[in-house]
C-alpha positions as a Markdown table, in Angstrom:
| # | Residue | x | y | z |
|---|---|---|---|---|
| 1 | Unk | 105.2 | 119.9 | 108.7 |
| 2 | Unk | 104.5 | 117.8 | 112.0 |
| 3 | Unk | 106.8 | 119.1 | 114.7 |
| 4 | Unk | 107.5 | 115.5 | 115.6 |
| 5 | Unk | 108.9 | 114.9 | 112.0 |
| 6 | Unk | 111.0 | 117.9 | 112.2 |
| 7 | Unk | 112.5 | 116.6 | 115.4 |
| 8 | Unk | 112.9 | 113.1 | 114.0 |
| 9 | Unk | 114.7 | 114.3 | 110.9 |
| 10 | Unk | 117.1 | 116.2 | 113.2 |
| 11 | Unk | 117.5 | 113.2 | 115.6 |
| 12 | Unk | 118.2 | 110.8 | 112.7 |
| 13 | Unk | 120.7 | 113.1 | 110.9 |
| 14 | Unk | 122.6 | 113.4 | 114.3 |
| 15 | Unk | 122.6 | 109.8 | 115.6 |
| 16 | Unk | 122.9 | 107.9 | 112.3 |
| 17 | Unk | 125.8 | 110.0 | 110.9 |
| 18 | Unk | 128.3 | 107.9 | 112.9 |
| 19 | Unk | 126.1 | 104.8 | 113.6 |
| 20 | Unk | 127.3 | 101.3 | 112.8 |
| 21 | Unk | 124.6 | 99.5 | 110.8 |
| 22 | Unk | 126.7 | 96.6 | 109.5 |
| 23 | Unk | 126.1 | 94.4 | 112.5 |
| 24 | Unk | 127.3 | 90.8 | 111.9 |
| 25 | Unk | 124.8 | 90.1 | 109.0 |
| 26 | Unk | 125.9 | 88.1 | 106.1 |
| 27 | Unk | 129.5 | 87.9 | 107.2 |
| 28 | Unk | 131.5 | 86.2 | 104.4 |
| 29 | Unk | 133.8 | 84.7 | 107.2 |
| 30 | Unk | 130.9 | 82.6 | 108.6 |
| 31 | Unk | 132.8 | 79.3 | 108.2 |
| 32 | Unk | 133.4 | 77.8 | 111.7 |
| 33 | Unk | 130.9 | 75.2 | 112.7 |
| 34 | Unk | 130.4 | 77.1 | 116.0 |
| 35 | Unk | 129.0 | 80.1 | 114.2 |
| 36 | Unk | 126.3 | 78.0 | 112.3 |
| 37 | Unk | 122.7 | 77.6 | 113.0 |
| 38 | Unk | 123.2 | 73.9 | 113.2 |
| 39 | Unk | 125.7 | 74.2 | 115.9 |
| 40 | Unk | 124.0 | 76.9 | 117.8 |
| 41 | Unk | 120.5 | 75.6 | 118.2 |
| 42 | Unk | 119.9 | 72.3 | 116.4 |
| 43 | Unk | 122.7 | 69.9 | 117.2 |
| 44 | Unk | 122.8 | 70.7 | 120.9 |
| 45 | Unk | 119.3 | 69.2 | 121.1 |
| 46 | Unk | 120.5 | 66.0 | 119.6 |
| 47 | Unk | 119.2 | 66.5 | 116.1 |
| 48 | Unk | 121.2 | 65.8 | 113.0 |
| 49 | Unk | 121.9 | 68.9 | 111.0 |
| 50 | Unk | 123.9 | 69.8 | 107.9 |
| 51 | Unk | 124.8 | 73.2 | 106.4 |
| 52 | Unk | 124.2 | 74.0 | 102.7 |
| 53 | Unk | 124.9 | 77.2 | 100.6 |
| 54 | Unk | 122.8 | 78.3 | 97.7 |
| 55 | Unk | 123.8 | 81.1 | 95.3 |
| 56 | Unk | 121.0 | 83.2 | 93.9 |
| 57 | Unk | 120.8 | 84.6 | 90.3 |
| 58 | Unk | 121.8 | 88.0 | 91.6 |
| 59 | Unk | 124.8 | 86.8 | 93.5 |
| 60 | Unk | 123.6 | 86.3 | 97.1 |
| 61 | Unk | 124.9 | 83.4 | 99.1 |
| 62 | Unk | 122.1 | 81.9 | 101.2 |
| 63 | Unk | 122.3 | 79.3 | 104.0 |
| 64 | Unk | 120.1 | 76.2 | 104.1 |
| 65 | Unk | 120.1 | 73.7 | 106.9 |
| 66 | Unk | 118.8 | 70.1 | 106.6 |
| 67 | Unk | 117.6 | 68.6 | 109.8 |
| 68 | Unk | 116.7 | 65.1 | 110.9 |
| 69 | Unk | 115.5 | 63.6 | 114.1 |
| 70 | Unk | 118.0 | 62.1 | 116.5 |
| 71 | Unk | 117.0 | 58.6 | 115.1 |
| 72 | Unk | 117.3 | 59.8 | 111.5 |
| 73 | Unk | 120.0 | 59.7 | 108.9 |
| 74 | Unk | 120.4 | 62.7 | 106.5 |
| 75 | Unk | 122.1 | 60.3 | 103.9 |
| 76 | Unk | 118.9 | 58.2 | 103.8 |
| 77 | Unk | 116.1 | 60.7 | 104.4 |
| 78 | Unk | 112.8 | 59.0 | 104.1 |
| 79 | Unk | 110.2 | 61.7 | 104.7 |
| 80 | Unk | 108.8 | 64.4 | 102.3 |
| 81 | Unk | 110.9 | 67.6 | 101.9 |
| 82 | Unk | 109.5 | 70.6 | 103.8 |
| 83 | Unk | 111.0 | 74.1 | 103.6 |
| 84 | Unk | 110.5 | 76.4 | 106.6 |
| 85 | Unk | 110.5 | 80.0 | 105.5 |
| 86 | Unk | 110.8 | 82.7 | 108.2 |
| 87 | Unk | 109.2 | 86.2 | 108.5 |
| 88 | Unk | 110.5 | 89.8 | 108.6 |
| 89 | Unk | 113.5 | 90.5 | 110.9 |
| 90 | Unk | 113.9 | 86.8 | 111.6 |
| 91 | Unk | 115.9 | 84.0 | 110.2 |
| 92 | Unk | 115.8 | 80.2 | 110.2 |
| 93 | Unk | 116.5 | 80.0 | 114.0 |
| 94 | Unk | 113.0 | 81.2 | 114.5 |
| 95 | Unk | 111.7 | 77.6 | 114.1 |
| 96 | Unk | 114.0 | 76.3 | 116.8 |
| 97 | Unk | 113.8 | 78.9 | 119.6 |
| 98 | Unk | 111.4 | 76.8 | 121.8 |
| 99 | Unk | 111.7 | 73.3 | 123.2 |
| 100 | Unk | 111.9 | 70.2 | 121.0 |
| 101 | Unk | 108.2 | 69.6 | 122.0 |
| 102 | Unk | 107.2 | 73.2 | 120.9 |
| 103 | Unk | 109.4 | 74.3 | 118.0 |
| 104 | Unk | 107.9 | 73.5 | 114.6 |
| 105 | Unk | 111.4 | 72.6 | 113.1 |
| 106 | Unk | 112.0 | 69.9 | 115.9 |
| 107 | Unk | 108.3 | 68.7 | 115.6 |
| 108 | Unk | 108.5 | 68.1 | 111.8 |
| 109 | Unk | 111.8 | 66.3 | 112.1 |
| 110 | Unk | 110.4 | 64.0 | 114.8 |
| 111 | Unk | 107.5 | 63.3 | 112.4 |
| 112 | Unk | 109.9 | 62.0 | 109.8 |
| 113 | Unk | 109.8 | 65.0 | 107.4 |
| 114 | Unk | 112.9 | 66.0 | 105.5 |
| 115 | Unk | 113.2 | 69.4 | 107.1 |
| 116 | Unk | 115.0 | 72.3 | 105.3 |
| 117 | Unk | 115.4 | 75.7 | 106.9 |
| 118 | Unk | 115.5 | 78.8 | 104.7 |
| 119 | Unk | 117.6 | 82.0 | 105.5 |
| 120 | Unk | 117.1 | 85.0 | 103.2 |
| 121 | Unk | 119.8 | 87.5 | 102.2 |
| 122 | Unk | 121.1 | 89.8 | 104.9 |
| 123 | Unk | 120.4 | 87.6 | 107.8 |
| 124 | Unk | 123.0 | 86.3 | 110.3 |
| 125 | Unk | 123.3 | 82.8 | 108.9 |
| 126 | Unk | 123.5 | 83.6 | 105.2 |
| 127 | Unk | 127.0 | 84.2 | 103.7 |
| 128 | Unk | 126.9 | 87.6 | 102.0 |
| 129 | Unk | 127.4 | 88.2 | 98.3 |
| 130 | Unk | 129.9 | 87.2 | 95.6 |
| 131 | Unk | 130.8 | 90.9 | 94.9 |
| 132 | Unk | 129.4 | 93.2 | 97.5 |
| 133 | Unk | 130.1 | 93.6 | 101.2 |
| 134 | Unk | 127.1 | 94.3 | 103.6 |
| 135 | Unk | 128.6 | 97.8 | 104.1 |
| 136 | Unk | 127.9 | 98.4 | 100.4 |
| 137 | Unk | 124.7 | 100.3 | 99.3 |
| 138 | Unk | 124.2 | 97.8 | 96.5 |
| 139 | Unk | 124.2 | 94.8 | 99.0 |
| 140 | Unk | 120.8 | 96.1 | 100.4 |
| 141 | Unk | 119.1 | 97.0 | 97.1 |
| 142 | Unk | 116.3 | 94.5 | 97.4 |
| 143 | Unk | 112.8 | 94.0 | 98.8 |
| 144 | Unk | 110.5 | 91.0 | 99.5 |
| 145 | Unk | 110.1 | 90.9 | 95.6 |
| 146 | Unk | 113.7 | 89.6 | 95.2 |
| 147 | Unk | 113.2 | 87.4 | 98.3 |
| 148 | Unk | 110.4 | 85.7 | 96.6 |
| 149 | Unk | 111.6 | 85.4 | 93.0 |
| 150 | Unk | 115.2 | 84.8 | 93.7 |
| 151 | Unk | 115.9 | 83.5 | 97.3 |
| 152 | Unk | 112.9 | 81.3 | 97.7 |
| 153 | Unk | 113.0 | 80.2 | 94.0 |
| 154 | Unk | 116.7 | 79.1 | 94.3 |
| 155 | Unk | 116.2 | 77.4 | 97.7 |
| 156 | Unk | 113.3 | 75.4 | 96.2 |
| 157 | Unk | 115.3 | 74.5 | 93.2 |
| 158 | Unk | 118.2 | 73.3 | 95.3 |
| 159 | Unk | 116.0 | 71.2 | 97.6 |
| 160 | Unk | 114.0 | 69.7 | 94.7 |
| 161 | Unk | 117.3 | 68.6 | 93.0 |
| 162 | Unk | 118.7 | 67.1 | 96.2 |
| 163 | Unk | 115.6 | 65.4 | 97.4 |
| 164 | Unk | 114.1 | 64.5 | 94.0 |
| 165 | Unk | 110.7 | 65.5 | 95.1 |
| 166 | Unk | 108.4 | 68.4 | 95.1 |
| 167 | Unk | 108.5 | 70.4 | 98.2 |
| 168 | Unk | 106.1 | 71.4 | 101.0 |
| 169 | Unk | 106.4 | 75.0 | 102.0 |
| 170 | Unk | 105.6 | 76.4 | 105.5 |
| 171 | Unk | 105.8 | 80.2 | 105.7 |
| 172 | Unk | 105.1 | 82.6 | 108.5 |
| 173 | Unk | 104.5 | 86.4 | 108.0 |
| 174 | Unk | 106.8 | 87.7 | 105.3 |
| 175 | Unk | 107.5 | 84.0 | 104.4 |
| 176 | Unk | 103.9 | 83.9 | 103.3 |
| 177 | Unk | 104.2 | 87.1 | 101.2 |
| 178 | Unk | 107.3 | 85.5 | 99.6 |
| 179 | Unk | 105.4 | 82.2 | 99.1 |
| 180 | Unk | 102.2 | 83.7 | 97.6 |
| 181 | Unk | 104.3 | 85.9 | 95.2 |
| 182 | Unk | 106.6 | 83.1 | 94.2 |
| 183 | Unk | 103.6 | 80.6 | 93.6 |
| 184 | Unk | 102.2 | 83.0 | 90.9 |
| 185 | Unk | 105.3 | 82.0 | 88.8 |
| 186 | Unk | 104.9 | 78.9 | 86.7 |
| 187 | Unk | 108.6 | 78.0 | 86.9 |
| 188 | Unk | 108.5 | 78.1 | 90.7 |
| 189 | Unk | 105.2 | 76.6 | 91.5 |
| 190 | Unk | 106.1 | 73.4 | 89.6 |
| 191 | Unk | 108.5 | 72.5 | 92.3 |
| 192 | Unk | 106.0 | 72.8 | 95.1 |
| 193 | Unk | 103.7 | 70.0 | 96.3 |
| 194 | Unk | 101.7 | 72.2 | 98.7 |
| 195 | Unk | 102.0 | 75.3 | 100.9 |
| 196 | Unk | 101.0 | 75.9 | 104.5 |
| 197 | Unk | 100.8 | 79.6 | 105.5 |
| 198 | Unk | 100.9 | 80.9 | 109.1 |
| 199 | Unk | 99.6 | 84.5 | 109.4 |
| 200 | Unk | 99.0 | 84.6 | 105.7 |
| 201 | Unk | 99.7 | 88.0 | 104.1 |
| 202 | Unk | 99.3 | 89.2 | 100.4 |
| 203 | Unk | 97.5 | 92.5 | 101.5 |
| 204 | Unk | 98.3 | 94.8 | 104.4 |
| 205 | Unk | 95.6 | 97.5 | 103.9 |
| 206 | Unk | 93.9 | 96.9 | 107.3 |
| 207 | Unk | 97.0 | 96.6 | 109.4 |
| 208 | Unk | 96.0 | 97.7 | 113.0 |
| 209 | Unk | 99.3 | 97.5 | 114.9 |
| 210 | Unk | 99.7 | 101.0 | 116.4 |
| 211 | Unk | 103.4 | 101.4 | 116.1 |
| 212 | Unk | 103.4 | 100.2 | 112.6 |
| 213 | Unk | 100.7 | 102.7 | 111.7 |
| 214 | Unk | 102.6 | 105.4 | 113.4 |
| 215 | Unk | 105.7 | 104.6 | 111.3 |
| 216 | Unk | 103.7 | 104.5 | 108.1 |
| 217 | Unk | 102.0 | 107.9 | 108.9 |
| 218 | Unk | 105.3 | 109.6 | 109.6 |
| 219 | Unk | 106.9 | 108.1 | 106.4 |
| 220 | Unk | 109.8 | 106.6 | 108.3 |
| 221 | Unk | 110.8 | 104.6 | 105.2 |
| 222 | Unk | 111.2 | 107.7 | 103.1 |
| 223 | Unk | 113.1 | 109.6 | 105.9 |
| 224 | Unk | 115.7 | 106.9 | 106.4 |
| 225 | Unk | 116.1 | 106.7 | 102.6 |
| 226 | Unk | 116.6 | 110.4 | 102.3 |
| 227 | Unk | 119.3 | 110.2 | 105.0 |
| 228 | Unk | 121.3 | 107.6 | 102.9 |
| 229 | Unk | 120.5 | 104.5 | 105.0 |
| 230 | Unk | 120.0 | 101.2 | 103.3 |
| 231 | Unk | 120.2 | 98.6 | 106.1 |
| 232 | Unk | 117.8 | 98.2 | 109.0 |
| 233 | Unk | 119.6 | 96.7 | 111.9 |
| 234 | Unk | 117.5 | 97.0 | 115.2 |
| 235 | Unk | 120.5 | 95.8 | 117.1 |
| 236 | Unk | 122.0 | 99.2 | 116.7 |
| 237 | Unk | 121.6 | 101.7 | 119.4 |
| 238 | Unk | 120.5 | 104.4 | 117.0 |
| 239 | Unk | 117.5 | 102.4 | 115.9 |
| 240 | Unk | 116.7 | 101.3 | 119.4 |
| 241 | Unk | 116.5 | 105.0 | 120.4 |
| 242 | Unk | 114.5 | 105.9 | 117.4 |
| 243 | Unk | 111.8 | 103.3 | 118.1 |
| 244 | Unk | 111.7 | 104.6 | 121.7 |
| 245 | Unk | 111.2 | 108.1 | 120.4 |
| 246 | Unk | 108.3 | 106.9 | 118.3 |
| 247 | Unk | 106.6 | 105.5 | 121.3 |
| 248 | Unk | 107.1 | 108.5 | 123.5 |
| 249 | Unk | 103.8 | 110.3 | 123.9 |
| 250 | Unk | 102.5 | 109.0 | 120.7 |
| 251 | Unk | 101.9 | 105.2 | 120.9 |
| 252 | Unk | 101.5 | 103.0 | 124.0 |
| 253 | Unk | 104.5 | 100.7 | 123.8 |
| 254 | Unk | 104.2 | 99.3 | 127.4 |
| 255 | Unk | 103.8 | 95.9 | 125.7 |
| 256 | Unk | 106.1 | 96.6 | 122.8 |
| 257 | Unk | 105.5 | 93.3 | 121.0 |
| 258 | Unk | 101.8 | 94.0 | 120.9 |
| 259 | Unk | 102.4 | 97.5 | 119.6 |
| 260 | Unk | 104.0 | 95.9 | 116.4 |
| 261 | Unk | 102.1 | 92.6 | 116.0 |
| 262 | Unk | 98.8 | 92.8 | 117.8 |
| 263 | Unk | 98.1 | 91.1 | 121.2 |
| 264 | Unk | 99.4 | 87.6 | 121.5 |
| 265 | Unk | 97.5 | 85.2 | 123.7 |
| 266 | Unk | 100.1 | 82.4 | 124.3 |
| 267 | Unk | 103.6 | 83.8 | 123.7 |
| 268 | Unk | 106.0 | 82.6 | 126.4 |
| 269 | Unk | 107.2 | 85.9 | 127.7 |
| 270 | Unk | 109.6 | 84.3 | 130.2 |
| 271 | Unk | 111.8 | 83.3 | 127.2 |
| 272 | Unk | 112.1 | 86.8 | 125.7 |
| 273 | Unk | 115.7 | 87.4 | 126.7 |
| 274 | Unk | 116.7 | 84.0 | 125.1 |
| 275 | Unk | 114.8 | 85.0 | 121.9 |
| 276 | Unk | 116.5 | 88.3 | 121.8 |
| 277 | Unk | 119.9 | 86.5 | 121.7 |
| 278 | Unk | 118.9 | 85.6 | 118.1 |
| 279 | Unk | 116.3 | 88.1 | 117.0 |
| 280 | Unk | 116.0 | 90.5 | 115.3 |
| 281 | Unk | 118.0 | 90.1 | 112.2 |
| 282 | Unk | 118.6 | 92.9 | 109.7 |
| 283 | Unk | 116.6 | 93.7 | 106.6 |
| 284 | Unk | 116.8 | 96.4 | 104.0 |
| 285 | Unk | 115.1 | 99.9 | 104.0 |
| 286 | Unk | 113.8 | 99.1 | 100.5 |
| 287 | Unk | 112.0 | 96.0 | 101.9 |
| 288 | Unk | 110.5 | 98.2 | 104.6 |
| 289 | Unk | 109.4 | 100.7 | 102.0 |
| 290 | Unk | 107.8 | 97.9 | 99.9 |
| 291 | Unk | 105.8 | 96.7 | 102.9 |
| 292 | Unk | 104.8 | 100.3 | 103.6 |
| 293 | Unk | 103.6 | 100.7 | 100.0 |
| 294 | Unk | 101.4 | 97.7 | 100.5 |
| 295 | Unk | 99.8 | 99.3 | 103.5 |
| 296 | Unk | 99.3 | 102.8 | 101.8 |
| 297 | Unk | 98.2 | 101.6 | 98.4 |
| 298 | Unk | 96.3 | 98.3 | 99.4 |
| 299 | Unk | 98.2 | 96.4 | 96.7 |
| 300 | Unk | 100.1 | 93.1 | 96.2 |
| 301 | Unk | 102.5 | 94.3 | 93.5 |
| 302 | Unk | 106.0 | 94.7 | 92.5 |
| 303 | Unk | 108.1 | 97.6 | 94.0 |
| 304 | Unk | 106.8 | 101.0 | 93.1 |
| 305 | Unk | 109.7 | 103.2 | 91.9 |
| 306 | Unk | 107.5 | 106.1 | 90.8 |
| 307 | Unk | 106.0 | 106.7 | 87.4 |
| 308 | Unk | 109.3 | 107.3 | 85.4 |
| 309 | Unk | 111.3 | 104.4 | 86.8 |
| 310 | Unk | 108.3 | 102.1 | 86.6 |
| 311 | Unk | 108.2 | 102.9 | 82.9 |
| 312 | Unk | 111.8 | 102.0 | 82.6 |
| 313 | Unk | 111.6 | 98.9 | 84.8 |
| 314 | Unk | 108.2 | 97.5 | 84.0 |
| 315 | Unk | 107.2 | 99.3 | 80.8 |
| 316 | Unk | 104.1 | 100.7 | 82.5 |
| 317 | Unk | 103.2 | 103.6 | 84.9 |
| 318 | Unk | 102.3 | 101.3 | 87.9 |
| 319 | Unk | 104.1 | 98.2 | 89.0 |
| 320 | Unk | 102.6 | 94.9 | 87.9 |
| 321 | Unk | 100.4 | 93.1 | 90.5 |
| 322 | Unk | 101.1 | 89.6 | 91.7 |
| 323 | Unk | 98.0 | 87.8 | 90.4 |
| 324 | Unk | 96.8 | 85.4 | 93.1 |
| 325 | Unk | 94.4 | 83.9 | 90.6 |
| 326 | Unk | 97.2 | 82.6 | 88.7 |
| 327 | Unk | 98.3 | 80.2 | 91.5 |
| 328 | Unk | 97.1 | 76.8 | 90.1 |
| 329 | Unk | 93.8 | 75.7 | 91.4 |
| 330 | Unk | 95.3 | 72.2 | 91.7 |
| 331 | Unk | 97.9 | 73.4 | 94.2 |
| 332 | Unk | 96.9 | 72.4 | 97.8 |
| 333 | Unk | 96.9 | 75.3 | 100.3 |
| 334 | Unk | 96.4 | 75.4 | 104.0 |
| 335 | Unk | 96.1 | 78.6 | 106.0 |
| 336 | Unk | 95.9 | 79.5 | 109.7 |
| 337 | Unk | 95.1 | 83.0 | 110.9 |
| 338 | Unk | 94.1 | 84.8 | 114.0 |
| 339 | Unk | 91.6 | 87.4 | 115.3 |
| 340 | Unk | 94.1 | 89.3 | 117.2 |
| 341 | Unk | 96.7 | 89.6 | 114.4 |
| 342 | Unk | 97.6 | 93.2 | 114.0 |
| 343 | Unk | 99.5 | 92.5 | 110.7 |
| 344 | Unk | 97.5 | 89.7 | 109.0 |
| 345 | Unk | 94.2 | 91.2 | 109.5 |
| 346 | Unk | 91.2 | 89.0 | 108.9 |
| 347 | Unk | 89.7 | 91.5 | 106.3 |
| 348 | Unk | 93.0 | 91.3 | 104.2 |
| 349 | Unk | 93.0 | 87.5 | 104.6 |
| 350 | Unk | 89.4 | 87.3 | 103.2 |
| 351 | Unk | 90.5 | 89.5 | 100.3 |
| 352 | Unk | 93.3 | 86.9 | 99.5 |
| 353 | Unk | 91.0 | 84.0 | 99.7 |
| 354 | Unk | 88.5 | 85.7 | 97.4 |
| 355 | Unk | 91.3 | 86.2 | 94.8 |
| 356 | Unk | 92.6 | 82.7 | 94.9 |
| 357 | Unk | 91.2 | 80.2 | 92.3 |
| 358 | Unk | 91.4 | 77.4 | 94.9 |
| 359 | Unk | 89.7 | 77.0 | 98.4 |
| 360 | Unk | 92.4 | 76.5 | 100.9 |
| 361 | Unk | 91.9 | 74.5 | 104.0 |
| 362 | Unk | 91.5 | 77.1 | 106.9 |
| 363 | Unk | 92.2 | 77.2 | 110.6 |
| 364 | Unk | 91.0 | 80.2 | 112.4 |
| 365 | Unk | 92.0 | 81.0 | 116.0 |
| 366 | Unk | 90.1 | 83.8 | 117.5 |
| 367 | Unk | 92.5 | 84.7 | 120.3 |
| 368 | Unk | 95.8 | 84.2 | 118.3 |
| 369 | Unk | 98.1 | 87.1 | 117.5 |
| 370 | Unk | 100.8 | 87.3 | 114.9 |
| 371 | Unk | 103.7 | 85.8 | 117.0 |
| 372 | Unk | 101.5 | 83.1 | 118.5 |
| 373 | Unk | 101.6 | 81.1 | 115.2 |
| 374 | Unk | 105.4 | 80.7 | 115.7 |
| 375 | Unk | 106.0 | 80.8 | 119.4 |
| 376 | Unk | 102.7 | 79.9 | 121.2 |
| 377 | Unk | 103.1 | 77.4 | 124.0 |
| 378 | Unk | 100.1 | 75.6 | 122.6 |
| 379 | Unk | 101.0 | 75.8 | 118.9 |
| 380 | Unk | 101.7 | 72.1 | 118.8 |
| 381 | Unk | 98.1 | 71.1 | 119.5 |
| 382 | Unk | 96.4 | 74.3 | 118.2 |
| 383 | Unk | 98.1 | 74.5 | 114.9 |
| 384 | Unk | 100.8 | 72.1 | 114.1 |
| 385 | Unk | 98.8 | 68.9 | 114.5 |
| 386 | Unk | 96.3 | 70.2 | 111.9 |
| 387 | Unk | 99.0 | 71.3 | 109.5 |
| 388 | Unk | 100.9 | 67.9 | 109.7 |
| 389 | Unk | 97.5 | 66.1 | 109.1 |
| 390 | Unk | 97.1 | 68.3 | 106.0 |
| 391 | Unk | 100.6 | 67.3 | 104.7 |
| 392 | Unk | 100.0 | 63.6 | 105.7 |
| 393 | Unk | 96.8 | 63.6 | 103.5 |
| 394 | Unk | 98.9 | 64.6 | 100.5 |
| 395 | Unk | 101.7 | 62.1 | 100.8 |
| 396 | Unk | 101.8 | 59.3 | 98.3 |
| 397 | Unk | 103.5 | 55.9 | 99.2 |
| 398 | Unk | 105.3 | 56.1 | 95.9 |
| 399 | Unk | 107.0 | 59.3 | 97.0 |
| 400 | Unk | 109.6 | 57.6 | 99.1 |
């Protein structure tokens, strides 16, 4: 066994035995307006915002925010509904971390769209579970599979019912995994007008981010599960120390963000301290393991429990794949991806494109990395103008 892994097992068993991993995620007491996403980031910029709660089939209480421009009126919303779906270790605040001229949530509201902001289970803005506390093992028994088939499905159902129109989806990173998986399901895709995917991911076989590859190689996901952990909260001292130990002598983490996402050309590093006031949000160890399965196996499939539990759960030895070819050819898709993305590698994006029955509109940016698609200082003109043009081309005068 690698000496480093022996050390790591010892290190984890020591520091995690008394570590607090509950953080403030999914606090059932999140009721005061001052604790809401609307109050923290959206209303202070003059935008109109309302908070909504959605319950999933498996009992999680998710937060949705509805946003309108300062000149708008949520009671008489005129634009087409757009759902913004965030990535891994993020939440709905990710779309509002930059200025009103740069943050996509603000930009879409100013353009007259009916903006809805999704927050998956376990994140700060969502509201827990009807039965479990976030200190319970059962609370964290999910992966992106449930985020796609339960969380995203229920948010779309709610928006579709309130707005009375099909919904545009915008996803980034894990938000695109969720979107592509969900769109293979006939009962979900019927609520969607079109999807725009930033750093689109369905396959992760060619990930190049060095720190991610290091964690996969040392089976970090299996180690933390073996130690009885179920929540990943990178605000805890234990996990901060763990990541530092992974970098020490093994991976160059001088530019930590690049070591986990690839090099970003246009990320505003001067705002990192502000971003860290909100990011990262917790996720589950099971979710990390599902993502690592994708890297190791080169698949876009349901969670792999192993042969015996797969038989009990799915009725077959291997987990069923999400069939990208089953996404309707008639569904308009738009994708933007970058040459420096260490997670959404161009080879994997091409595989996704080959398996789709449709031909999405594409925007390729050679120098863009994974985070640039969300926080580039030039994203407005480089990406968002093109995406908004795609949505405008699909709007029908009779829609509103």
